Tab-separated table of C-alpha atoms in Angstrom:
chain	number	residue	atom	x	y	z
V	1	MET	CA	-0.003	0.019	0.042
V	2	ARG	CA	1.501	3.369	-0.989
V	3	LEU	CA	0.976	6.488	0.908
V	4	VAL	CA	2.162	9.646	-0.811
V	5	LEU	CA	2.389	12.808	1.171
V	6	ILE	CA	3.891	16.179	0.291
V	7	LEU	CA	6.436	17.915	2.465
V	8	THR	CA	6.558	21.556	1.765
V	9	THR	CA	6.699	25.004	3.211
V	10	LEU	CA	3.416	26.846	3.083
V	11	SER	CA	2.504	30.488	2.585
V	12	LEU	CA	3.853	33.393	4.560
V	13	LEU	CA	0.643	33.350	6.595
V	14	CYS	CA	1.193	29.706	7.571
V	15	LEU	CA	4.817	30.295	8.340
V	16	ALA	CA	3.810	33.002	10.770
V	17	SER	CA	2.362	30.339	13.022
V	18	ASN	CA	5.869	29.849	14.509
V	19	GLY	CA	6.178	33.404	15.839
V	20	ALA	CA	6.603	33.793	19.516
V	21	ILE	CA	2.947	33.861	20.523
V	22	PRO	CA	0.844	32.567	17.472
V	23	SER	CA	2.448	29.237	17.626
V	24	ARG	CA	0.986	28.755	21.122
V	25	LEU	CA	-2.334	29.743	19.637
V	26	LEU	CA	-2.067	26.944	17.042
V	27	GLN	CA	-1.515	24.533	19.908
V	28	ARG	CA	-4.728	25.645	21.523
V	29	ILE	CA	-6.689	25.404	18.313
V	30	SER	CA	-5.420	22.022	17.363
V	31	HIS	CA	-5.790	20.739	20.884
V	32	SER	CA	-8.895	18.534	21.131
V	33	SER	CA	-11.031	17.500	24.078
V	34	ASN	CA	-11.835	14.267	22.124
V	35	PHE	CA	-8.835	11.907	22.450
V	36	LEU	CA	-8.031	8.454	21.150
V	37	THR	CA	-6.242	7.910	24.434
V	38	THR	CA	-5.071	9.942	27.511
V	39	GLU	CA	-3.308	7.032	29.258
V	40	GLU	CA	0.131	8.188	30.258
V	41	LEU	CA	3.180	5.975	29.516
V	42	TRP	CA	6.768	6.803	30.445
V	43	PHE	CA	10.293	5.824	29.515
V	44	ASN	CA	13.695	7.178	30.581
V	45	GLN	CA	15.134	9.735	28.218
V	46	THR	CA	18.726	11.006	28.017
V	47	VAL	CA	19.148	14.598	29.391
V	48	ASP	CA	22.086	15.540	27.031
V	49	HIS	CA	22.484	13.523	23.830
V	50	PHE	CA	25.792	15.368	23.097
V	51	SER	CA	27.648	14.640	26.216
V	52	PRO	CA	30.086	11.641	26.253
V	53	LEU	CA	30.264	11.773	29.999
V	54	ASP	CA	26.849	12.803	31.327
V	55	HIS	CA	24.352	9.857	31.110
V	56	SER	CA	21.622	11.467	33.283
V	57	LYS	CA	17.994	10.433	32.483
V	58	PHE	CA	14.596	11.960	32.996
V	59	PRO	CA	11.050	10.572	32.644
V	60	GLN	CA	9.443	11.473	29.345
V	61	ARG	CA	5.748	11.153	28.811
V	62	TYR	CA	4.301	9.450	25.688
V	63	TYR	CA	0.995	7.798	24.498
V	64	GLU	CA	0.126	4.917	22.261
V	65	PHE	CA	-3.048	3.934	20.442
V	66	THR	CA	-3.088	0.461	18.801
V	67	ASP	CA	-6.786	-0.295	18.150
V	68	TYR	CA	-6.146	-0.074	14.388
V	69	PHE	CA	-2.701	-1.550	14.465
V	70	ARG	CA	-2.123	-4.456	11.925
V	71	LEU	CA	0.059	-6.826	13.759
V	72	PRO	CA	2.864	-7.554	13.345
V	73	ASP	CA	4.058	-5.468	10.375
V	74	GLY	CA	1.761	-2.489	10.231
V	75	PRO	CA	3.086	1.026	10.101
V	76	ILE	CA	3.702	3.221	13.186
V	77	PHE	CA	2.679	6.933	13.065
V	78	LEU	CA	4.747	9.069	15.337
V	79	LYS	CA	2.772	12.292	16.103
V	80	ILE	CA	5.237	14.921	17.465
V	81	CYS	CA	3.997	17.119	20.233
V	82	GLY	CA	5.304	20.665	20.126
V	83	GLU	CA	5.652	23.587	22.448
V	84	ALA	CA	2.756	22.828	24.937
V	85	SER	CA	1.710	20.124	27.322
V	86	CYS	CA	0.784	16.858	25.487
V	87	ASP	CA	-2.220	15.485	27.216
V	88	GLY	CA	-3.121	12.588	24.869
V	89	ILE	CA	-3.481	11.556	21.158
V	90	PRO	CA	-6.281	13.701	19.620
V	91	ASN	CA	-8.940	12.047	17.564
V	92	ASP	CA	-8.158	13.901	14.363
V	93	TYR	CA	-7.184	13.238	10.764
V	94	ILE	CA	-4.308	10.991	11.780
V	95	SER	CA	-6.675	8.608	13.362
V	96	VAL	CA	-8.440	8.330	9.986
V	97	LEU	CA	-5.131	7.553	8.286
V	98	ALA	CA	-4.268	5.034	11.006
V	99	LYS	CA	-7.554	3.188	10.428
V	100	LYS	CA	-6.962	3.163	6.726
V	101	PHE	CA	-3.500	1.944	6.846
V	102	GLY	CA	-3.654	-0.375	9.920
V	103	ALA	CA	-1.251	1.906	11.861
V	104	ALA	CA	-0.388	2.278	15.528
V	105	VAL	CA	-0.168	5.901	16.652
V	106	VAL	CA	2.331	7.014	19.277
V	107	SER	CA	2.993	10.537	20.562
V	108	LEU	CA	5.888	11.834	22.545
V	109	GLU	CA	5.859	14.905	24.728
V	110	HIS	CA	8.511	17.556	23.988
V	111	ARG	CA	11.200	17.774	26.619
V	112	TYR	CA	10.631	20.377	29.312
V	113	TYR	CA	6.904	20.842	28.421
V	114	GLY	CA	3.972	19.456	30.321
V	115	LYS	CA	5.190	16.658	32.688
V	116	SER	CA	8.397	15.894	30.797
V	117	SER	CA	10.825	18.349	32.419
V	118	PRO	CA	14.401	17.214	33.436
V	119	PHE	CA	14.304	19.845	36.216
V	120	ARG	CA	11.952	21.051	38.880
V	121	SER	CA	13.288	24.618	38.531
V	122	LEU	CA	13.254	26.335	35.150
V	123	ARG	CA	16.080	28.749	36.007
V	124	THR	CA	17.970	29.797	32.919
V	125	GLU	CA	20.948	27.635	33.578
V	126	ASN	CA	18.538	24.624	33.596
V	127	LEU	CA	17.182	25.385	30.211
V	128	LYS	CA	20.432	24.677	28.360
V	129	TYR	CA	19.132	21.331	27.150
V	130	LEU	CA	15.991	22.792	25.670
V	131	SER	CA	16.601	22.896	21.950
V	132	SER	CA	15.328	21.462	18.636
V	133	LYS	CA	18.498	19.421	18.387
V	134	GLN	CA	18.063	17.734	21.672
V	135	ALA	CA	14.324	17.148	20.754
V	136	LEU	CA	15.289	15.453	17.490
V	137	PHE	CA	17.481	12.981	19.269
V	138	ASP	CA	14.717	12.464	21.821
V	139	LEU	CA	12.428	11.345	18.996
V	140	ALA	CA	15.203	9.080	17.620
V	141	VAL	CA	15.798	7.415	21.042
V	142	PHE	CA	12.109	7.014	21.652
V	143	ARG	CA	11.571	5.559	18.210
V	144	GLN	CA	14.228	2.825	18.843
V	145	TYR	CA	12.816	2.165	22.332
V	146	TYR	CA	9.292	1.649	21.061
V	147	GLN	CA	10.383	-0.527	18.098
V	148	GLU	CA	12.386	-2.749	20.326
V	149	SER	CA	9.530	-2.967	22.850
V	150	LEU	CA	7.185	-4.005	19.999
V	151	ASN	CA	9.627	-6.634	18.878
V	152	VAL	CA	9.725	-8.162	22.324
V	153	LYS	CA	5.884	-8.201	22.472
V	154	VAL	CA	5.612	-10.164	19.250
V	155	ASN	CA	8.653	-12.356	20.008
V	156	ARG	CA	10.995	-11.237	17.261
V	157	SER	CA	14.213	-9.426	16.833
V	158	ASN	CA	15.900	-7.050	14.303
V	159	VAL	CA	12.666	-6.288	12.538
V	160	GLU	CA	11.647	-2.759	11.672
V	161	ASN	CA	8.107	-1.531	11.140
V	162	PRO	CA	7.705	1.320	8.701
V	163	TRP	CA	7.528	4.656	10.669
V	164	PHE	CA	5.969	7.788	9.466
V	165	VAL	CA	6.254	11.168	11.449
V	166	PHE	CA	3.678	13.963	11.672
V	167	GLY	CA	3.943	17.498	13.015
V	168	VAL	CA	2.329	20.878	12.913
V	169	SER	CA	4.056	24.352	13.136
V	170	TYR	CA	7.206	24.014	15.252
V	171	ALA	CA	6.480	20.237	15.529
V	172	GLY	CA	6.126	20.292	11.740
V	173	ALA	CA	9.628	21.526	11.457
V	174	LEU	CA	10.810	18.830	13.731
V	175	SER	CA	9.056	16.316	11.536
V	176	ALA	CA	10.823	17.602	8.484
V	177	TRP	CA	14.238	17.694	10.278
V	178	PHE	CA	13.775	14.307	11.714
V	179	ARG	CA	13.294	12.824	8.219
V	180	LEU	CA	16.475	14.601	7.002
V	181	LYS	CA	18.574	13.820	10.073
V	182	PHE	CA	17.418	10.163	10.539
V	183	PRO	CA	16.346	8.939	7.072
V	184	HIS	CA	17.008	5.323	8.206
V	185	LEU	CA	14.540	5.640	11.018
V	186	THR	CA	11.515	6.791	9.097
V	187	CYS	CA	10.128	6.243	5.667
V	188	GLY	CA	8.303	9.613	5.441
V	189	SER	CA	7.258	12.860	7.076
V	190	LEU	CA	4.303	15.140	7.069
V	191	ALA	CA	5.308	18.607	8.040
V	192	SER	CA	2.136	20.906	8.213
V	193	SER	CA	2.827	24.658	8.346
V	194	ALA	CA	6.395	23.778	9.113
V	195	VAL	CA	8.649	26.621	9.752
V	196	VAL	CA	11.983	25.296	8.455
V	197	LEU	CA	13.513	28.567	7.327
V	198	ALA	CA	14.399	30.930	10.117
V	199	ILE	CA	13.748	34.632	9.525
V	200	TYR	CA	14.992	37.183	12.008
V	201	ASN	CA	13.066	40.414	11.127
V	202	PHE	CA	9.851	38.869	9.821
V	203	THR	CA	8.240	41.987	8.381
V	204	GLU	CA	6.725	40.065	5.572
V	205	PHE	CA	4.152	38.669	8.019
V	206	ASP	CA	2.758	42.124	8.623
V	207	ARG	CA	2.646	42.809	4.930
V	208	GLN	CA	0.704	39.678	4.289
V	209	ILE	CA	-1.807	40.516	7.010
V	210	GLY	CA	-2.347	43.890	5.284
V	211	GLU	CA	-3.017	42.173	1.947
V	212	SER	CA	-5.376	39.721	3.626
V	213	ALA	CA	-7.258	42.454	5.408
V	214	GLY	CA	-8.023	44.453	2.293
V	215	ALA	CA	-7.687	48.207	1.959
V	216	GLU	CA	-10.708	49.213	3.933
V	217	CYS	CA	-10.123	47.028	6.978
V	218	LYS	CA	-6.435	47.739	6.846
V	219	ALA	CA	-6.996	51.453	7.015
V	220	VAL	CA	-9.347	51.130	10.001
V	221	LEU	CA	-6.836	49.001	11.862
V	222	GLN	CA	-4.039	51.425	11.275
V	223	GLU	CA	-6.302	54.282	12.539
V	224	VAL	CA	-7.111	52.093	15.643
V	225	ASN	CA	-3.406	51.722	16.305
V	226	GLY	CA	-2.875	55.467	16.192
V	227	LEU	CA	-5.712	56.143	18.541
V	228	VAL	CA	-4.554	53.519	21.032
V	229	GLU	CA	-1.041	55.029	21.072
V	230	GLN	CA	-2.427	58.425	21.729
V	231	ARG	CA	-4.471	57.202	24.692
V	232	LEU	CA	-1.550	55.223	26.021
V	233	ALA	CA	0.431	58.529	26.069
V	234	SER	CA	-2.385	60.345	27.923
V	235	ASP	CA	-3.961	57.734	30.179
V	236	GLY	CA	-2.218	54.374	29.758
V	237	ASN	CA	-4.061	52.636	32.741
V	238	ALA	CA	-7.446	53.581	31.346
V	239	VAL	CA	-6.873	52.217	27.829
V	240	LYS	CA	-5.312	49.095	29.207
V	241	SER	CA	-8.215	48.549	31.530
V	242	LEU	CA	-10.572	49.015	28.613
V	243	PHE	CA	-8.938	45.922	26.913
V	244	GLY	CA	-8.949	43.954	30.115
V	245	ALA	CA	-5.124	44.129	30.237
V	246	ALA	CA	-4.411	46.461	33.308
V	247	SER	CA	-1.928	43.961	34.527
V	248	LEU	CA	0.456	44.685	31.626
V	249	LYS	CA	2.516	47.482	33.075
V	250	ILE	CA	4.926	47.597	30.092
V	251	ASP	CA	3.424	49.432	27.128
V	252	ALA	CA	5.274	47.316	24.598
V	253	ASP	CA	3.703	44.141	26.165
V	254	PHE	CA	0.283	45.728	25.803
V	255	LEU	CA	0.911	46.668	22.157
V	256	TYR	CA	2.236	43.248	21.356
V	257	LEU	CA	-0.991	41.765	22.749
V	258	LEU	CA	-3.108	44.046	20.435
V	259	ALA	CA	-0.923	43.133	17.417
V	260	ASP	CA	-1.438	39.442	18.053
V	261	ALA	CA	-5.130	39.870	18.613
V	262	ALA	CA	-5.595	41.446	15.297
V	263	VAL	CA	-3.535	38.999	13.200
V	264	THR	CA	-5.214	36.048	14.747
V	265	ALA	CA	-8.434	36.738	12.945
V	266	PHE	CA	-6.658	36.478	9.584
V	267	GLN	CA	-4.184	33.745	10.428
V	268	TYR	CA	-7.001	31.374	11.539
V	269	GLY	CA	-9.660	32.200	8.950
V	270	ASN	CA	-12.003	34.515	10.728
V	271	PRO	CA	-11.392	38.003	9.258
V	272	ASP	CA	-14.951	38.989	9.428
V	273	MET	CA	-14.912	38.685	13.211
V	274	LEU	CA	-12.493	41.634	13.315
V	275	CYS	CA	-13.189	43.580	10.058
V	276	SER	CA	-16.863	43.729	10.005
V	277	PRO	CA	-17.486	45.333	13.429
V	278	LEU	CA	-14.553	47.835	12.958
V	279	VAL	CA	-15.549	48.885	9.541
V	280	GLN	CA	-19.109	49.324	10.700
V	281	ALA	CA	-18.098	51.326	13.655
V	282	LYS	CA	-16.094	53.612	11.402
V	283	LYS	CA	-19.102	54.132	9.197
V	284	ASP	CA	-21.399	54.768	12.114
V	285	GLY	CA	-18.896	57.259	13.680
V	286	GLU	CA	-18.547	55.142	16.756
V	287	ASP	CA	-15.489	54.932	19.000
V	288	LEU	CA	-13.093	52.697	17.181
V	289	VAL	CA	-10.964	51.838	20.334
V	290	ASN	CA	-14.072	50.615	22.098
V	291	ALA	CA	-15.092	48.468	19.087
V	292	TYR	CA	-11.496	47.006	18.919
V	293	ALA	CA	-11.590	46.402	22.710
V	294	THR	CA	-14.773	44.402	22.336
V	295	TYR	CA	-13.250	42.198	19.775
V	296	VAL	CA	-10.143	41.548	21.817
V	297	LYS	CA	-12.048	40.716	24.913
V	298	GLU	CA	-14.789	38.579	23.382
V	299	TYR	CA	-12.882	36.818	20.597
V	300	TYR	CA	-9.116	36.841	21.347
V	301	LEU	CA	-9.310	36.536	25.150
V	302	GLY	CA	-12.754	34.845	25.243
V	303	THR	CA	-13.253	32.393	22.312
V	304	PHE	CA	-9.529	31.792	21.912
V	305	GLY	CA	-8.887	31.710	25.615
V	306	VAL	CA	-5.539	33.577	25.383
V	307	SER	CA	-4.267	34.640	28.782
V	308	ILE	CA	-3.090	38.211	29.343
V	309	GLU	CA	-0.310	36.679	31.381
V	310	THR	CA	1.212	35.335	28.193
V	311	TYR	CA	2.392	38.858	27.364
V	312	ASN	CA	3.443	39.793	30.897
V	313	GLN	CA	7.250	39.764	31.235
V	314	GLN	CA	6.869	39.276	34.996
V	315	HIS	CA	5.068	36.010	34.153
V	316	LEU	CA	8.070	34.880	32.047
V	317	LYS	CA	10.356	35.325	34.967
V	318	ARG	CA	8.560	32.528	37.001
V	319	THR	CA	10.901	29.523	37.295
V	320	ASN	CA	8.630	27.115	39.134
V	321	SER	CA	7.811	24.047	36.946
V	322	ALA	CA	4.357	23.685	38.444
V	323	GLY	CA	1.435	24.823	36.328
V	324	ASP	CA	1.588	25.970	32.714
V	325	THR	CA	5.209	26.868	31.980
V	326	SER	CA	4.912	26.861	28.240
V	327	ASP	CA	5.237	30.610	27.757
V	328	ARG	CA	8.658	30.850	29.454
V	329	LEU	CA	9.847	27.829	27.658
V	330	TRP	CA	8.738	28.837	24.245
V	331	TRP	CA	10.084	32.290	24.489
V	332	PHE	CA	13.451	30.742	25.463
V	333	GLN	CA	13.322	28.623	22.283
V	334	VAL	CA	12.217	31.684	20.147
V	335	CYS	CA	15.071	33.736	21.451
V	336	THR	CA	17.769	31.162	21.126
V	337	GLU	CA	17.011	29.514	17.811
V	338	VAL	CA	13.570	29.842	16.314
V	339	ALA	CA	13.289	33.629	15.669
V	340	PHE	CA	10.463	34.647	13.318
V	341	PHE	CA	9.993	38.096	15.217
V	342	GLN	CA	6.844	39.584	13.816
V	343	VAL	CA	8.002	43.141	13.799
V	344	ALA	CA	6.557	46.245	12.208
V	345	PRO	CA	7.809	47.201	8.704
V	346	SER	CA	9.310	50.693	8.391
V	347	LYS	CA	6.385	51.816	6.220
V	348	ASP	CA	2.638	51.105	5.994
V	349	SER	CA	2.674	48.869	9.038
V	350	MET	CA	-0.495	47.105	10.350
V	351	ARG	CA	1.003	47.106	13.871
V	352	PRO	CA	2.481	49.880	16.079
V	353	SER	CA	6.031	50.901	15.248
V	354	GLU	CA	6.956	50.048	18.812
V	355	ILE	CA	6.710	46.411	17.828
V	356	ASN	CA	10.325	45.987	16.848
V	357	THR	CA	13.243	43.807	17.774
V	358	LYS	CA	13.801	45.900	20.911
V	359	CYS	CA	10.251	45.158	21.984
V	360	VAL	CA	10.229	41.393	21.122
V	361	PHE	CA	13.645	40.933	22.604
V	362	ALA	CA	12.599	42.420	25.822
V	363	PRO	CA	11.880	38.874	27.279
V	364	LEU	CA	15.492	38.044	26.791
V	365	TYR	CA	16.274	40.066	29.931
V	366	VAL	CA	14.295	37.499	32.052
V	367	PHE	CA	16.876	34.877	30.941
V	368	HIS	CA	19.839	37.148	32.072
V	369	SER	CA	22.365	35.550	29.775
V	370	PHE	CA	21.623	34.850	26.040
V	371	TYR	CA	23.297	33.462	23.138
V	372	LEU	CA	22.353	31.991	19.714
V	373	PRO	CA	24.122	28.591	19.561
V	374	ASN	CA	21.671	26.949	17.287
V	375	PHE	CA	20.183	29.769	15.171
V	376	PHE	CA	21.854	28.744	11.960
V	377	PHE	CA	20.786	25.175	12.481
V	378	ILE	CA	17.375	26.038	11.281
V	379	LEU	CA	18.389	27.947	8.198
V	380	LEU	CA	17.006	25.112	6.172
V	381	LYS	CA	14.579	24.781	3.368
V	382	CYS	CA	12.744	21.548	2.570
V	383	TYR	CA	10.822	20.913	-0.665
V	384	GLY	CA	9.766	17.947	-2.532
V	385	MET	CA	7.856	14.737	-2.292
V	386	ILE	CA	8.356	11.860	0.100
V	387	ILE	CA	6.899	8.465	-0.728
V	388	CYS	CA	6.456	5.949	2.004
V	389	GLU	CA	5.545	2.227	1.621
V	390	LEU	CA	2.983	1.226	4.190
């Protein structure tokens, strides 16, 4: 049986999903309350795959679903979890493929996220093993562990099932890189919205949003930005409270929240949720800032469930591993290797001019020391077709 899947980079709008905050949104959207399984399984993972001396281990969480598995030689689908807690295997299109091809589905939680942290404290010095390079070797080690476990179950040795890896956004990039790094461990990869080419000043994102918005909506949004900046200068607390964001004491954090709130409507296919009320408010002579605040509170913070704390630099300083730590962890990855800083272009910007590298690099100060050891690792483009025999 032949399964042909295309591995490609998508449009700029899809690429943007790996910016600092929108990638987290994609995790929320793709996260399902309907799971194939939520039964937690564990195995001991190596903390540092590149040290010849340190053989420390940590428990890494994974899941398996074998109801459709065609024993003993059926394919194994490895669904890569990205930059968020991995709470099970969602019942999505992968389950449809698994049923069609008689595949088992396994999913590994990304190191440091959810319950798979090597350290109780997320102090900066403890984050040195948080990287895409380490994550790729995590996947390779897990793949070997699971294959060997399966062989033991069916009383055989030195037999390899066909493996296929799946990922979305950052996890999509891991899927593509895994195929390239370990071609002997997988017969194919599906990398959806995979951000495999790092861009430092990603001004193209803002330009694409402007094109998607259309002339009328774009003009209104630009006017809203100007009005918000004026009110920030005269009474910052009042305008932040209007948006339900009084806890954001740093103006740049607040403006970054508003920029993300606007682009989310376009990035995830709901432009009318934003443009229709704003354009109508403009025609009716209503307060545009109030109209935008309503959208932010009802749609971005309400329907999407985005937390204001995601934008709070004080929140990023928290080093306790209890609770949702994804914001601090993902910002660390963004600032050390992922990039895609969605900054304002010098002309005709859809977002406030204050959204620049100084603004988006502000969270770096919560990590104290900073370097870019792996940045050029992701200067990689992947195109073409991968064919997998299942």
